Coordinates of C-alpha atoms in Angstrom, one line a residue:
M308 CA 0.0 0.1 -0.2
Q309 CA 1.9 2.9 -1.1
C310 CA 0.7 5.6 1.2
L311 CA 2.1 3.2 4.0
V312 CA 5.6 3.3 2.0
S313 CA 5.6 6.8 1.9
E314 CA 4.2 7.9 5.6
D315 CA 1.7 10.1 3.2
K316 CA -0.8 11.3 6.1
F317 CA -3.0 12.7 3.9
D318 CA -3.5 9.6 1.6
L319 CA -3.4 7.3 4.1
I320 CA -6.8 9.2 5.7
N321 CA -8.7 8.8 1.8
V322 CA -7.7 5.6 2.0
E323 CA -9.1 4.4 5.4
R324 CA -12.4 6.4 4.6
S325 CA -12.8 4.3 1.1
L326 CA -12.4 0.9 3.4
T327 CA -15.4 -1.3 3.8
I328 CA -15.1 -4.7 4.8
E329 CA -16.7 -5.6 0.7
K330 CA -13.6 -3.9 -0.3
C331 CA -11.3 -5.9 2.0
V332 CA -13.2 -9.3 1.1
L333 CA -11.5 -8.7 -2.5
A334 CA -7.8 -7.8 -1.2
P335 CA -4.9 -10.2 -1.8
L336 CA -4.3 -11.8 1.4
L337 CA -1.2 -11.6 3.7
I338 CA -1.1 -15.7 3.5
N339 CA -0.3 -15.4 -0.4
Q340 CA 2.3 -13.2 -0.3
K341 CA 4.6 -14.7 2.1
A342 CA 7.7 -13.5 0.6
N343 CA 7.6 -9.9 1.5
E344 CA 7.0 -10.9 5.1
T345 CA 9.6 -8.6 6.5
E346 CA 8.1 -5.7 4.3
L347 CA 4.7 -7.0 5.5
I348 CA 5.3 -6.3 9.6
K349 CA 6.7 -2.9 8.8
S350 CA 3.3 -1.7 7.0
I351 CA 2.4 -3.6 9.8
F352 CA 3.8 -1.4 12.3
L353 CA 3.5 1.9 10.6
I354 CA -0.7 1.4 11.2
V355 CA 0.2 0.4 14.8
K356 CA 2.1 3.4 15.9
R357 CA -0.5 6.0 14.0
F358 CA -3.3 4.5 15.8
N359 CA -1.3 4.3 19.3
D360 CA -0.5 8.6 18.2
L361 CA -4.2 8.9 17.2
V362 CA -5.4 7.4 20.8
N363 CA -5.9 9.0 23.8
V364 CA -5.4 7.0 26.5
S365 CA -2.7 7.4 29.0
K366 CA -0.8 3.7 28.9
K367 CA 0.2 3.3 25.3
L368 CA 2.5 0.7 23.5
N369 CA 6.4 1.6 23.6
E370 CA 8.1 0.8 20.3
D371 CA 9.1 -2.5 21.0
Q372 CA 5.5 -3.5 22.2
M373 CA 4.7 -2.9 18.5
I374 CA 7.3 -4.2 16.3
A375 CA 6.0 -7.7 18.4
L376 CA 2.3 -6.5 17.3
S377 CA 3.1 -5.9 14.3
S378 CA 4.6 -9.3 14.0
D379 CA 1.4 -11.1 16.0
L380 CA -1.0 -9.4 14.0
F381 CA 0.7 -10.8 11.2
E382 CA 0.2 -14.2 12.0
R383 CA -3.1 -13.9 13.2
F384 CA -4.5 -12.1 10.3
A385 CA -2.7 -15.1 7.7
G386 CA -5.8 -15.3 6.4
E387 CA -6.9 -11.6 5.7
S388 CA -5.6 -8.7 4.4
L389 CA -3.6 -5.5 5.2
E390 CA -7.3 -3.1 4.3
D391 CA -8.2 -6.0 6.9
I392 CA -5.3 -4.4 10.0
M393 CA -6.0 -0.9 8.3
L394 CA -10.4 -1.3 8.8
F395 CA -9.6 -3.6 12.3
F396 CA -8.0 -0.6 13.7
K397 CA -10.4 2.2 12.3
M398 CA -12.8 0.6 14.1
A399 CA -11.4 0.2 17.1
R400 CA -11.0 3.7 17.3
S401 CA -14.4 4.4 16.8
G402 CA -15.2 2.3 19.9
E403 CA -16.8 -0.4 18.0
F404 CA -14.7 -3.0 20.0
G405 CA -15.5 -0.6 23.5
D406 CA -14.1 1.7 25.3
L407 CA -10.9 2.5 25.2
Y408 CA -8.7 2.8 29.0
R409 CA -5.0 1.5 28.0
L410 CA -3.6 0.4 24.7
D411 CA -1.5 -3.6 25.7
S412 CA -1.2 -6.4 23.1
I413 CA -3.1 -8.4 24.9
V414 CA -6.1 -5.7 24.6
I415 CA -5.5 -5.5 21.1
L416 CA -5.7 -9.2 20.3
S417 CA -8.2 -9.5 22.0
W418 CA -10.3 -7.8 19.3
V419 CA -8.8 -9.6 16.8
N420 CA -12.4 -12.2 16.7
K421 CA -14.7 -9.7 16.9
Y422 CA -13.8 -8.2 14.3
L423 CA -13.5 -11.1 12.1
D424 CA -17.1 -11.6 13.2
K425 CA -18.2 -8.8 12.1
K426 CA -16.5 -9.5 8.9
T427 CA -18.4 -13.2 8.7
D428 CA -21.5 -11.4 9.5
A429 CA -21.5 -8.5 6.8
F430 CA -20.4 -11.7 4.0
H431 CA -23.1 -13.3 4.4
E432 CA -24.9 -10.8 4.8
N433 CA -23.7 -9.4 1.6
R434 CA -24.0 -12.7 0.0
I435 CA -27.9 -13.3 0.9
N436 CA -28.8 -9.6 -0.2
E437 CA -27.0 -10.6 -3.8
E438 CA -29.1 -13.6 -3.5
N439 CA -32.1 -12.2 -2.7
Q440 CA -31.9 -9.2 -5.5
R441 CA -31.5 -11.8 -8.2
I442 CA -34.5 -13.9 -7.0
R443 CA -36.4 -10.1 -7.1
T444 CA -35.0 -9.4 -10.9
E445 CA -36.1 -13.2 -11.9
N446 CA -39.3 -13.0 -10.6
D447 CA -39.8 -8.8 -11.8
A448 CA -39.1 -10.6 -15.8
V449 CA -40.8 -13.6 -15.1
K450 CA -43.9 -11.5 -14.0
N451 CA -43.4 -8.8 -16.7
H452 CA -42.4 -11.1 -19.4
Q453 CA -45.4 -11.6 -22.0
Y454 CA -45.9 -15.3 -24.0
S455 CA -47.6 -15.5 -27.1
E456 CA -50.7 -18.2 -27.4
K457 CA -48.2 -20.5 -29.0
S458 CA -45.0 -20.0 -26.5
K459 CA -47.3 -21.2 -23.7
E460 CA -48.3 -24.6 -26.0
K461 CA -44.5 -25.1 -26.5
L462 CA -43.6 -24.1 -22.3
E463 CA -46.4 -27.0 -21.8
E464 CA -45.4 -29.3 -24.9
L465 CA -41.8 -29.0 -22.9
S466 CA -42.8 -29.4 -19.3
K467 CA -44.0 -32.8 -20.1
L468 CA -41.0 -34.1 -22.3
L469 CA -38.7 -33.3 -19.0
K470 CA -39.7 -35.8 -17.1
T471 CA -36.9 -37.4 -19.0
T472 CA -34.7 -35.2 -17.0
T473 CA -30.9 -34.5 -18.7
I474 CA -29.6 -35.1 -15.3
S475 CA -29.3 -38.3 -12.6
R476 CA -30.7 -37.6 -9.7
N477 CA -28.7 -40.5 -9.0
T478 CA -25.6 -39.7 -10.4
G479 CA -25.3 -36.2 -11.7
V480 CA -24.0 -37.3 -15.0
I481 CA -24.9 -34.9 -17.4
R482 CA -26.1 -35.3 -21.3
K483 CA -25.4 -33.0 -23.8
D484 CA -26.6 -35.4 -26.5
N485 CA -30.3 -34.8 -25.3
P486 CA -32.1 -32.3 -28.0
L487 CA -33.9 -31.0 -25.0
F488 CA -31.0 -29.7 -23.2
D489 CA -29.3 -25.8 -23.8
Y490 CA -25.7 -26.4 -22.7
D491 CA -24.7 -22.8 -22.5
S492 CA -28.3 -22.1 -20.3
Y493 CA -26.6 -25.0 -17.7
L494 CA -23.4 -23.4 -17.4
L495 CA -24.8 -20.4 -16.2
A496 CA -27.2 -21.0 -13.7
L497 CA -25.2 -23.6 -12.6
P498 CA -22.8 -21.4 -10.1
E499 CA -26.2 -20.5 -8.5
A500 CA -27.5 -24.1 -8.1
A501 CA -24.1 -25.2 -7.2
K502 CA -24.1 -22.5 -3.9
K503 CA -27.6 -24.5 -3.0
M504 CA -26.3 -28.0 -3.0
D505 CA -25.3 -29.5 -0.1
D506 CA -21.9 -30.8 1.0
E507 CA -23.0 -35.1 -0.7
R508 CA -24.5 -33.9 -3.2
L509 CA -21.9 -31.3 -4.7
Q510 CA -19.2 -34.1 -4.1
T511 CA -21.2 -36.2 -5.8
M512 CA -21.6 -34.0 -9.0
I513 CA -17.9 -33.3 -9.0
D514 CA -16.9 -37.4 -9.0
N515 CA -19.3 -37.8 -11.6
T516 CA -18.4 -35.0 -14.1
S517 CA -15.4 -35.6 -16.5
Q518 CA -12.8 -33.1 -17.3
Y519 CA -12.5 -34.3 -20.7
S520 CA -16.1 -33.9 -21.5
H521 CA -17.6 -31.5 -19.1
P522 CA -13.9 -29.4 -18.4
E523 CA -16.4 -26.5 -18.1
V524 CA -18.8 -27.8 -15.4
L525 CA -16.3 -29.2 -13.2
K526 CA -14.4 -25.7 -12.9
I527 CA -17.6 -24.6 -11.6
L528 CA -18.4 -27.3 -8.9
Q529 CA -15.0 -27.5 -8.1
A530 CA -14.4 -23.4 -7.2
E531 CA -17.8 -23.8 -5.5
N532 CA -16.1 -26.4 -3.8
Q533 CA -12.7 -24.7 -3.3
I534 CA -15.1 -21.3 -1.2
R535 CA -16.3 -23.9 1.1
L536 CA -12.8 -25.4 1.9
N537 CA -11.4 -22.1 2.4
D538 CA -14.8 -20.7 4.5
K539 CA -14.1 -23.9 6.8
N540 CA -10.3 -23.1 7.2
K541 CA -11.0 -19.1 8.2
R542 CA -13.4 -20.7 11.2
R543 CA -11.2 -23.3 12.1
T544 CA -8.6 -20.6 12.3
R545 CA -11.4 -18.1 14.2
K546 CA -12.3 -21.2 16.6
R547 CA -8.0 -21.7 17.4
N548 CA -7.6 -17.9 18.1
K549 CA -10.3 -18.2 20.3
D550 CA -9.5 -21.3 22.0
E551 CA -5.8 -19.5 22.7
N552 CA -7.4 -16.7 23.9

């Protein structure tokens, strides 16, 4: 983050003001930048020092404590981003984790899980809002669409024929050769459908999808599976951090 390297205070304020949890979700994770670990810890130190300078309490951190805390925060936020740490201290400065009476590593590290819980809640709320918006848009489109009599007849005919489904309920095998199956439409709808599958159903689909005949389908299913694995890893990390505290 250039404003930290240059220590431009006004640029730093502008960056901080624009930060949201949604933006932090898209930022690069610290764990993926291990090669720059020393530089990142220096950047975290500058964030900690700024917070230490801005907060008006009698007991503050000395330089050695700030350096040690910066290293601890790098480890605790390994699955998050540098932007997360900046937003974390902005929220702390605003009193979102409670009133401030003193500054030490124990107090500050105790706020980490509170921040991660807020981030998780905001992330899931955002996904729910996106899903609700998608459903509303689709419902409005269906409600406002005018079908011709000929289209209605075709839909009724298609509804009867679809009893011979193109996807086996037991195996999840897709048959592209079925004349009733629009493969492109299936690919467009698959990401949302995959989100609603339980883990067992998703794994069955992955196991029964061929890399050679349906690479696009397999890629979508594996992407959803990876998202779930990442969520589980983050939850385990937060639980471990809580247990350590």
